[in-house]
Amino acid sequence: MSPRSPSVNEELRRRSRERILRATVELIDTKGYETTTLGDIAERAGTARGLISYYFPGKRQLLQSAVHRLMHLTLAAALEREPRTEDGRERLARAIDAILGLAVERPTLMRTHMAGILQAEGFVRCEEQQRLAFLLRDTVERYGSEDVDTDYPLLRALLMGAVVAVLLPGAPMPWTRLRSELFARYGLDWELGVPPDGGPPGGAPSFGSPAGREGRGGPDQSK
């Protein structure tokens, strides 16, 4: 049998790594972080335990990479779903809904992820995180930002803060209220993105019209 080509080996490594990341999300989402072992993840992924250590220096780094991959894929699907659009305001609304939606739909996983980020080792910079960052930066740019280097970190911080508020043990904030606040911050109509049933909490104003945007003191940032 002839040896596999470098491209075939690279594809096999990519698939193996993705199986590990998927297994990590599935197990920690259902069993929790502490009770999920690397052996459990290897068994679910159908790979050797040592291969996980080859790709990732530890379980915390593995978790962050796995969640960043999930966030990247969720955000990409939201931005490109039909009907596809290049409208910056609609794309920003979809991005907000996608990230808040993960906090609502996968609270155990996202709470564990946020707790890890706030620990000493902090943010893990990996290729999954870079893909997520690219999509968020692109969203900010399409929205009409004139200073993406400033506005992208602000959006990221606001989204992280909203996720923490949704997941705060004992005192969570309603995600619809947080959505309303973020939409107001960026002058987005409640009907953009994937609006929940029942309308905005407290009858939040619409900012879609030029009058609404001028009332906030901000320019029309659609692109």
Tab-separated table of N, CA, C and O in Angstrom, residues 20-131:
chain	number	residue	atom	x	y	z
A	20	ILE	N	-13.420	15.425	17.896
A	20	ILE	CA	-13.094	15.709	19.298
A	20	ILE	C	-13.856	16.936	19.783
A	20	ILE	O	-14.429	16.945	20.882
A	21	LEU	N	-13.897	17.978	18.976
A	21	LEU	CA	-14.586	19.205	19.363
A	21	LEU	C	-16.092	18.972	19.490
A	21	LEU	O	-16.734	19.465	20.433
A	22	ARG	N	-16.678	18.212	18.568
A	22	ARG	CA	-18.112	17.910	18.656
A	22	ARG	C	-18.421	17.085	19.894
A	22	ARG	O	-19.410	17.337	20.601
A	23	ALA	N	-17.588	16.097	20.158
A	23	ALA	CA	-17.808	15.250	21.329
A	23	ALA	C	-17.715	16.057	22.620
A	23	ALA	O	-18.480	15.835	23.567
A	24	THR	N	-16.802	17.004	22.660
A	24	THR	CA	-16.648	17.854	23.847
A	24	THR	C	-17.914	18.654	24.102
A	24	THR	O	-18.414	18.722	25.239
A	25	VAL	N	-18.463	19.263	23.065
A	25	VAL	CA	-19.702	20.028	23.207
A	25	VAL	C	-20.839	19.131	23.683
A	25	VAL	O	-21.584	19.473	24.615
A	26	GLU	N	-20.984	17.972	23.066
A	26	GLU	CA	-22.093	17.081	23.405
A	26	GLU	C	-22.014	16.610	24.856
A	26	GLU	O	-23.030	16.622	25.584
A	27	LEU	N	-20.840	16.213	25.294
A	27	LEU	CA	-20.709	15.647	26.629
A	27	LEU	C	-20.819	16.705	27.723
A	27	LEU	O	-21.512	16.503	28.730
A	28	ILE	N	-20.130	17.802	27.559
A	28	ILE	CA	-20.167	18.833	28.601
A	28	ILE	C	-21.537	19.483	28.663
A	28	ILE	O	-22.005	19.867	29.737
A	29	ASP	N	-22.221	19.569	27.543
A	29	ASP	CA	-23.569	20.129	27.532
A	29	ASP	C	-24.539	19.256	28.314
A	29	ASP	O	-25.500	19.760	28.903
A	30	THR	N	-24.313	17.959	28.336
A	30	THR	CA	-25.235	17.044	29.013
A	30	THR	C	-24.740	16.593	30.388
A	30	THR	O	-25.536	16.483	31.330
A	31	LYS	N	-23.433	16.368	30.533
A	31	LYS	CA	-22.894	15.834	31.789
A	31	LYS	C	-22.252	16.884	32.685
A	31	LYS	O	-22.074	16.648	33.884
A	32	GLY	N	-21.876	18.030	32.109
A	32	GLY	CA	-21.152	19.031	32.868
A	32	GLY	C	-19.650	18.875	32.706
A	32	GLY	O	-19.144	17.850	32.244
A	33	TYR	N	-18.931	19.911	33.120
A	33	TYR	CA	-17.490	19.956	32.902
A	33	TYR	C	-16.734	19.002	33.821
A	33	TYR	O	-15.853	18.252	33.381
A	34	GLU	N	-17.040	19.035	35.106
A	34	GLU	CA	-16.260	18.275	36.082
A	34	GLU	C	-16.389	16.777	35.879
A	34	GLU	O	-15.425	16.029	36.096
A	35	THR	N	-17.575	16.311	35.503
A	35	THR	CA	-17.788	14.861	35.375
A	35	THR	C	-17.410	14.318	34.002
A	35	THR	O	-17.437	13.104	33.799
A	36	THR	N	-17.072	15.185	33.077
A	36	THR	CA	-16.635	14.741	31.755
A	36	THR	C	-15.117	14.630	31.736
A	36	THR	O	-14.413	15.599	32.018
A	37	THR	N	-14.607	13.460	31.420
A	37	THR	CA	-13.164	13.254	31.367
A	37	THR	C	-12.687	13.258	29.915
A	37	THR	O	-13.477	13.099	28.974
A	38	LEU	N	-11.389	13.427	29.751
A	38	LEU	CA	-10.827	13.343	28.412
A	38	LEU	C	-11.018	11.952	27.825
A	38	LEU	O	-11.171	11.789	26.611
A	39	GLY	N	-11.025	10.941	28.694
A	39	GLY	CA	-11.307	9.586	28.225
A	39	GLY	C	-12.721	9.470	27.673
A	39	GLY	O	-12.950	8.802	26.660
A	40	ASP	N	-13.685	10.119	28.351
A	40	ASP	CA	-15.060	10.131	27.848
A	40	ASP	C	-15.124	10.767	26.466
A	40	ASP	O	-15.804	10.273	25.559
A	41	ILE	N	-14.427	11.883	26.324
A	41	ILE	CA	-14.437	12.601	25.047
A	41	ILE	C	-13.799	11.764	23.952
A	41	ILE	O	-14.314	11.680	22.833
A	42	ALA	N	-12.681	11.113	24.272
A	42	ALA	CA	-12.014	10.267	23.284
A	42	ALA	C	-12.931	9.124	22.843
A	42	ALA	O	-13.013	8.807	21.648
A	43	GLU	N	-13.616	8.522	23.817
A	43	GLU	CA	-14.524	7.413	23.473
A	43	GLU	C	-15.658	7.893	22.582
A	43	GLU	O	-16.001	7.247	21.594
A	44	ARG	N	-16.265	9.047	22.921
A	44	ARG	CA	-17.352	9.578	22.099
A	44	ARG	C	-16.860	9.942	20.699
A	44	ARG	O	-17.573	9.741	19.714
A	45	ALA	N	-15.646	10.472	20.619
A	45	ALA	CA	-15.104	10.883	19.324
A	45	ALA	C	-14.561	9.712	18.510
A	45	ALA	O	-14.258	9.879	17.319
A	46	GLY	N	-14.407	8.556	19.152
A	46	GLY	CA	-13.858	7.412	18.452
A	46	GLY	C	-12.394	7.567	18.118
A	46	GLY	O	-11.935	7.173	17.036
A	47	THR	N	-11.630	8.130	19.060
A	47	THR	CA	-10.221	8.378	18.805
A	47	THR	C	-9.402	8.018	20.038
A	47	THR	O	-9.953	7.725	21.102
A	48	ALA	N	-8.098	8.027	19.913
A	48	ALA	CA	-7.228	7.689	21.034
A	48	ALA	C	-7.150	8.856	22.018
A	48	ALA	O	-7.149	10.021	21.621
A	49	ARG	N	-7.057	8.514	23.304
A	49	ARG	CA	-6.961	9.535	24.354
A	49	ARG	C	-5.731	10.431	24.131
A	49	ARG	O	-5.789	11.656	24.318
A	50	GLY	N	-4.631	9.846	23.694
A	50	GLY	CA	-3.416	10.618	23.489
A	50	GLY	C	-3.528	11.632	22.375
A	50	GLY	O	-2.818	12.647	22.374
A	51	LEU	N	-4.439	11.388	21.428
A	51	LEU	CA	-4.587	12.325	20.322
A	51	LEU	C	-5.177	13.651	20.798
A	51	LEU	O	-4.865	14.714	20.249
A	52	ILE	N	-6.020	13.598	21.838
A	52	ILE	CA	-6.576	14.836	22.387
A	52	ILE	C	-5.449	15.707	22.940
A	52	ILE	O	-5.400	16.914	22.703
A	53	SER	N	-4.534	15.087	23.667
A	53	SER	CA	-3.403	15.841	24.227
A	53	SER	C	-2.470	16.361	23.134
A	53	SER	O	-1.792	17.376	23.323
A	54	TYR	N	-2.453	15.679	22.003
A	54	TYR	CA	-1.636	16.151	20.875
A	54	TYR	C	-2.191	17.464	20.327
A	54	TYR	O	-1.435	18.376	19.974
A	55	TYR	N	-3.518	17.571	20.265
A	55	TYR	CA	-4.146	18.761	19.707
A	55	TYR	C	-4.341	19.877	20.729
A	55	TYR	O	-4.292	21.065	20.386
A	56	PHE	N	-4.589	19.510	21.993
A	56	PHE	CA	-4.970	20.499	22.999
A	56	PHE	C	-4.155	20.291	24.276
A	56	PHE	O	-4.027	19.165	24.751
A	57	PRO	N	-3.649	21.373	24.882
A	57	PRO	CA	-2.811	21.231	26.075
A	57	PRO	C	-3.577	20.836	27.331
A	57	PRO	O	-2.971	20.404	28.304
A	58	GLY	N	-4.905	20.975	27.341
A	58	GLY	CA	-5.671	20.625	28.530
A	58	GLY	C	-7.162	20.680	28.255
A	58	GLY	O	-7.604	21.129	27.182
A	59	LYS	N	-7.956	20.249	29.238
A	59	LYS	CA	-9.403	20.187	29.047
A	59	LYS	C	-10.012	21.571	28.917
A	59	LYS	O	-10.959	21.777	28.157
A	60	ARG	N	-9.495	22.538	29.675
A	60	ARG	CA	-10.043	23.885	29.596
A	60	ARG	C	-9.829	24.489	28.213
A	60	ARG	O	-10.726	25.113	27.634
A	61	GLN	N	-8.651	24.295	27.651
A	61	GLN	CA	-8.376	24.802	26.304
A	61	GLN	C	-9.239	24.085	25.270
A	61	GLN	O	-9.715	24.692	24.306
A	62	LEU	N	-9.427	22.783	25.475
A	62	LEU	CA	-10.284	22.008	24.576
A	62	LEU	C	-11.709	22.541	24.615
A	62	LEU	O	-12.349	22.712	23.571
A	63	LEU	N	-12.217	22.805	25.811
A	63	LEU	CA	-13.580	23.319	25.930
A	63	LEU	C	-13.730	24.647	25.204
A	63	LEU	O	-14.693	24.848	24.455
A	64	GLN	N	-12.794	25.560	25.419
A	64	GLN	CA	-12.925	26.861	24.767
A	64	GLN	C	-12.885	26.725	23.250
A	64	GLN	O	-13.671	27.370	22.544
A	65	SER	N	-12.006	25.898	22.744
A	65	SER	CA	-11.956	25.698	21.294
A	65	SER	C	-13.261	25.096	20.786
A	65	SER	O	-13.776	25.493	19.733
A	66	ALA	N	-13.808	24.143	21.537
A	66	ALA	CA	-15.052	23.489	21.131
A	66	ALA	C	-16.215	24.477	21.117
A	66	ALA	O	-17.031	24.483	20.184
A	67	VAL	N	-16.299	25.331	22.138
A	67	VAL	CA	-17.405	26.296	22.194
A	67	VAL	C	-17.212	27.390	21.148
A	67	VAL	O	-18.182	27.827	20.521
A	68	HIS	N	-15.989	27.827	20.942
A	68	HIS	CA	-15.754	28.816	19.899
A	68	HIS	C	-16.131	28.257	18.524
A	68	HIS	O	-16.668	28.987	17.676
A	69	ARG	N	-15.867	26.978	18.301
A	69	ARG	CA	-16.287	26.364	17.038
A	69	ARG	C	-17.811	26.363	16.929
A	69	ARG	O	-18.373	26.695	15.882
A	70	LEU	N	-18.489	25.984	18.003
A	70	LEU	CA	-19.944	25.990	17.997
A	70	LEU	C	-20.478	27.398	17.732
A	70	LEU	O	-21.408	27.581	16.935
A	71	MET	N	-19.901	28.391	18.377
A	71	MET	CA	-20.339	29.770	18.190
A	71	MET	C	-20.093	30.227	16.758
A	71	MET	O	-20.938	30.889	16.146
A	72	HIS	N	-18.932	29.871	16.225
A	72	HIS	CA	-18.609	30.245	14.843
A	72	HIS	C	-19.595	29.629	13.865
A	72	HIS	O	-20.125	30.317	12.977
A	73	LEU	N	-19.872	28.332	14.014
A	73	LEU	CA	-20.787	27.661	13.099
A	73	LEU	C	-22.213	28.190	13.241
A	73	LEU	O	-22.928	28.351	12.243
A	74	THR	N	-22.634	28.453	14.478
A	74	THR	CA	-23.977	28.992	14.711
A	74	THR	C	-24.116	30.379	14.104
A	74	THR	O	-25.125	30.697	13.455
A	75	LEU	N	-23.106	31.209	14.303
A	75	LEU	CA	-23.138	32.557	13.757
A	75	LEU	C	-23.103	32.533	12.234
A	75	LEU	O	-23.857	33.267	11.566
A	76	ALA	N	-22.255	31.698	11.661
A	76	ALA	CA	-22.165	31.605	10.198
A	76	ALA	C	-23.503	31.172	9.602
A	76	ALA	O	-23.958	31.723	8.588
A	77	ALA	N	-24.151	30.177	10.224
A	77	ALA	CA	-25.444	29.714	9.725
A	77	ALA	C	-26.499	30.817	9.813
A	77	ALA	O	-27.327	30.973	8.911
A	78	ALA	N	-26.479	31.591	10.909
A	78	ALA	CA	-27.455	32.671	11.071
A	78	ALA	C	-27.242	33.762	10.031
A	78	ALA	O	-28.204	34.293	9.448
A	79	LEU	N	-25.996	34.121	9.771
A	79	LEU	CA	-25.707	35.200	8.838
A	79	LEU	C	-26.037	34.822	7.392
A	79	LEU	O	-26.421	35.682	6.594
A	80	GLU	N	-25.904	33.549	7.069
A	80	GLU	CA	-26.068	33.121	5.679
A	80	GLU	C	-27.375	32.398	5.406
A	80	GLU	O	-27.582	31.910	4.297
A	81	ARG	N	-28.265	32.343	6.389
A	81	ARG	CA	-29.529	31.643	6.150
A	81	ARG	C	-30.373	32.410	5.129
A	81	ARG	O	-30.200	33.612	4.910
A	82	GLU	N	-31.299	31.685	4.526
A	82	GLU	CA	-32.209	32.308	3.561
A	82	GLU	C	-33.302	33.078	4.286
A	82	GLU	O	-33.762	32.635	5.343
A	83	PRO	N	-33.750	34.197	3.764
A	83	PRO	CA	-33.178	34.856	2.581
A	83	PRO	C	-31.863	35.533	2.916
A	83	PRO	O	-31.766	36.257	3.913
A	84	ARG	N	-30.853	35.271	2.122
A	84	ARG	CA	-29.542	35.873	2.353
A	84	ARG	C	-29.619	37.374	2.132
A	84	ARG	O	-30.395	37.866	1.319
A	85	THR	N	-28.811	38.093	2.879
A	85	THR	CA	-28.871	39.538	2.808
A	85	THR	C	-27.491	40.143	3.020
A	85	THR	O	-26.659	39.557	3.712
A	86	GLU	N	-27.274	41.291	2.420
A	86	GLU	CA	-26.059	42.056	2.645
A	86	GLU	C	-26.335	43.267	3.530
A	86	GLU	O	-25.437	44.068	3.784
A	87	ASP	N	-27.573	43.422	3.981
A	87	ASP	CA	-27.937	44.560	4.821
A	87	ASP	C	-27.247	44.459	6.176
A	87	ASP	O	-27.427	43.483	6.908
A	88	GLY	N	-26.460	45.473	6.509
A	88	GLY	CA	-25.659	45.415	7.728
A	88	GLY	C	-26.474	45.370	8.995
A	88	GLY	O	-26.088	44.717	9.970
A	89	ARG	N	-27.611	46.055	9.031
A	89	ARG	CA	-28.430	46.069	10.236
A	89	ARG	C	-29.079	44.709	10.479
A	89	ARG	O	-29.151	44.233	11.608
A	90	GLU	N	-29.554	44.077	9.406
A	90	GLU	CA	-30.127	42.738	9.541
A	90	GLU	C	-29.067	41.731	9.975
A	90	GLU	O	-29.325	40.867	10.828
A	91	ARG	N	-27.880	41.836	9.431
A	91	ARG	CA	-26.820	40.895	9.798
A	91	ARG	C	-26.399	41.080	11.253
A	91	ARG	O	-26.139	40.104	11.957
A	92	LEU	N	-26.351	42.316	11.729
A	92	LEU	CA	-26.028	42.537	13.138
A	92	LEU	C	-27.123	41.979	14.032
A	92	LEU	O	-26.831	41.366	15.073
A	93	ALA	N	-28.377	42.152	13.642
A	93	ALA	CA	-29.477	41.586	14.418
A	93	ALA	C	-29.370	40.065	14.475
A	93	ALA	O	-29.576	39.451	15.533
A	94	ARG	N	-29.048	39.450	13.358
A	94	ARG	CA	-28.890	37.993	13.335
A	94	ARG	C	-27.743	37.551	14.232
A	94	ARG	O	-27.832	36.518	14.909
A	95	ALA	N	-26.667	38.324	14.237
A	95	ALA	CA	-25.521	37.971	15.084
A	95	ALA	C	-25.890	38.032	16.562
A	95	ALA	O	-25.560	37.128	17.338
A	96	ILE	N	-26.571	39.081	16.964
A	96	ILE	CA	-26.997	39.200	18.362
A	96	ILE	C	-27.903	38.044	18.744
A	96	ILE	O	-27.747	37.416	19.806
A	97	ASP	N	-28.869	37.728	17.885
A	97	ASP	CA	-29.798	36.642	18.183
A	97	ASP	C	-29.087	35.291	18.245
A	97	ASP	O	-29.439	34.433	19.066
A	98	ALA	N	-28.095	35.095	17.384
A	98	ALA	CA	-27.381	33.813	17.377
A	98	ALA	C	-26.628	33.596	18.682
A	98	ALA	O	-26.684	32.505	19.272
A	99	ILE	N	-25.920	34.614	19.169
A	99	ILE	CA	-25.133	34.460	20.388
A	99	ILE	C	-26.031	34.364	21.616
A	99	ILE	O	-25.828	33.498	22.481
A	100	LEU	N	-27.049	35.210	21.708
A	100	LEU	CA	-27.983	35.107	22.825
A	100	LEU	C	-28.717	33.763	22.797
A	100	LEU	O	-28.991	33.174	23.844
A	101	GLY	N	-29.023	33.295	21.598
A	101	GLY	CA	-29.717	32.018	21.472
A	101	GLY	C	-28.918	30.860	22.046
A	101	GLY	O	-29.488	29.945	22.656
A	102	LEU	N	-27.599	30.881	21.887
A	102	LEU	CA	-26.775	29.821	22.470
A	102	LEU	C	-26.846	29.842	23.988
A	102	LEU	O	-26.870	28.787	24.629
A	103	ALA	N	-26.885	31.034	24.584
A	103	ALA	CA	-26.982	31.130	26.037
A	103	ALA	C	-28.304	30.558	26.533
A	103	ALA	O	-28.362	29.914	27.588
A	104	VAL	N	-29.363	30.777	25.764
A	104	VAL	CA	-30.688	30.290	26.149
A	104	VAL	C	-30.813	28.780	25.924
A	104	VAL	O	-31.356	28.051	26.762
A	105	GLU	N	-30.284	28.297	24.800
A	105	GLU	CA	-30.477	26.905	24.412
A	105	GLU	C	-29.466	25.957	25.047
A	105	GLU	O	-29.757	24.775	25.236
A	106	ARG	N	-28.273	26.452	25.378
A	106	ARG	CA	-27.224	25.600	25.939
A	106	ARG	C	-26.626	26.247	27.194
A	106	ARG	O	-25.439	26.583	27.225
A	107	PRO	N	-27.442	26.421	28.224
A	107	PRO	CA	-26.970	27.164	29.404
A	107	PRO	C	-25.799	26.504	30.124
A	107	PRO	O	-24.876	27.197	30.573
A	108	THR	N	-25.814	25.190	30.258
A	108	THR	CA	-24.724	24.508	30.966
A	108	THR	C	-23.400	24.717	30.241
A	108	THR	O	-22.382	25.077	30.840
A	109	LEU	N	-23.425	24.509	28.959
A	109	LEU	CA	-22.214	24.642	28.153
A	109	LEU	C	-21.698	26.081	28.174
A	109	LEU	O	-20.506	26.321	28.416
A	110	MET	N	-22.583	27.043	27.949
A	110	MET	CA	-22.145	28.426	27.865
A	110	MET	C	-21.731	28.980	29.231
A	110	MET	O	-20.800	29.773	29.326
A	111	ARG	N	-22.389	28.533	30.289
A	111	ARG	CA	-21.983	28.987	31.631
A	111	ARG	C	-20.581	28.480	31.957
A	111	ARG	O	-19.749	29.210	32.511
A	112	THR	N	-20.308	27.240	31.605
A	112	THR	CA	-18.985	26.671	31.842
A	112	THR	C	-17.928	27.391	31.010
A	112	THR	O	-16.822	27.672	31.484
A	113	HIS	N	-18.275	27.701	29.781
A	113	HIS	CA	-17.353	28.417	28.896
A	113	HIS	C	-17.014	29.792	29.452
A	113	HIS	O	-15.836	30.172	29.526
A	114	MET	N	-18.028	30.534	29.869
A	114	MET	CA	-17.788	31.876	30.384
A	114	MET	C	-16.982	31.836	31.678
A	114	MET	O	-16.114	32.677	31.915
A	115	ALA	N	-17.258	30.850	32.525
A	115	ALA	CA	-16.485	30.721	33.763
A	115	ALA	C	-15.014	30.480	33.463
A	115	ALA	O	-14.126	31.022	34.135
A	116	GLY	N	-14.724	29.689	32.449
A	116	GLY	CA	-13.340	29.425	32.076
A	116	GLY	C	-12.637	30.664	31.571
A	116	GLY	O	-11.465	30.906	31.883
A	117	ILE	N	-13.341	31.479	30.782
A	117	ILE	CA	-12.743	32.708	30.268
A	117	ILE	C	-12.375	33.651	31.407
A	117	ILE	O	-11.350	34.347	31.359
A	118	LEU	N	-13.182	33.665	32.453
A	118	LEU	CA	-12.960	34.592	33.564
A	118	LEU	C	-11.909	34.095	34.547
A	118	LEU	O	-11.567	34.812	35.486
A	119	GLN	N	-11.411	32.880	34.346
A	119	GLN	CA	-10.354	32.378	35.204
A	119	GLN	C	-8.993	32.914	34.757
A	119	GLN	O	-8.882	33.633	33.777
A	120	ALA	N	-7.972	32.521	35.491
A	120	ALA	CA	-6.642	33.110	35.301
A	120	ALA	C	-6.111	32.935	33.882
A	120	ALA	O	-5.493	33.845	33.326
A	121	GLU	N	-6.350	31.749	33.295
A	121	GLU	CA	-5.778	31.527	31.966
A	121	GLU	C	-6.490	32.322	30.884
A	121	GLU	O	-5.963	32.533	29.798
A	122	GLY	N	-7.707	32.770	31.174
A	122	GLY	CA	-8.403	33.695	30.293
A	122	GLY	C	-8.744	33.134	28.932
A	122	GLY	O	-9.021	31.953	28.767
A	123	PHE	N	-8.687	34.012	27.945
A	123	PHE	CA	-9.135	33.731	26.592
A	123	PHE	C	-8.134	32.848	25.863
A	123	PHE	O	-6.935	33.153	25.840
A	124	VAL	N	-8.605	31.759	25.289
A	124	VAL	CA	-7.755	30.889	24.481
A	124	VAL	C	-7.825	31.353	23.021
A	124	VAL	O	-8.904	31.394	22.432
A	125	ARG	N	-6.698	31.722	22.469
A	125	ARG	CA	-6.669	32.160	21.078
A	125	ARG	C	-6.326	30.962	20.194
A	125	ARG	O	-5.211	30.457	20.229
A	126	CYS	N	-7.322	30.526	19.454
A	126	CYS	CA	-7.162	29.345	18.608
A	126	CYS	C	-7.814	29.638	17.264
A	126	CYS	O	-8.417	30.696	17.065
A	127	GLU	N	-7.720	28.705	16.352
A	127	GLU	CA	-8.266	28.957	15.019
A	127	GLU	C	-9.778	29.098	15.050
A	127	GLU	O	-10.358	29.867	14.260
A	128	GLU	N	-10.453	28.388	15.975
A	128	GLU	CA	-11.902	28.528	16.084
A	128	GLU	C	-12.275	29.930	16.559
A	128	GLU	O	-13.211	30.550	16.053
A	129	GLN	N	-11.538	30.439	17.534
A	129	GLN	CA	-11.793	31.782	18.028
A	129	GLN	C	-11.520	32.815	16.936
A	129	GLN	O	-12.234	33.818	16.817
A	130	GLN	N	-10.502	32.585	16.120
A	130	GLN	CA	-10.176	33.514	15.044
A	130	GLN	C	-11.276	33.545	13.992
A	130	GLN	O	-11.597	34.618	13.447
A	131	ARG	N	-11.879	32.397	13.708
A	131	ARG	CA	-12.994	32.374	12.751
A	131	ARG	C	-14.193	33.137	13.303
A	131	ARG	O	-14.866	33.882	12.576
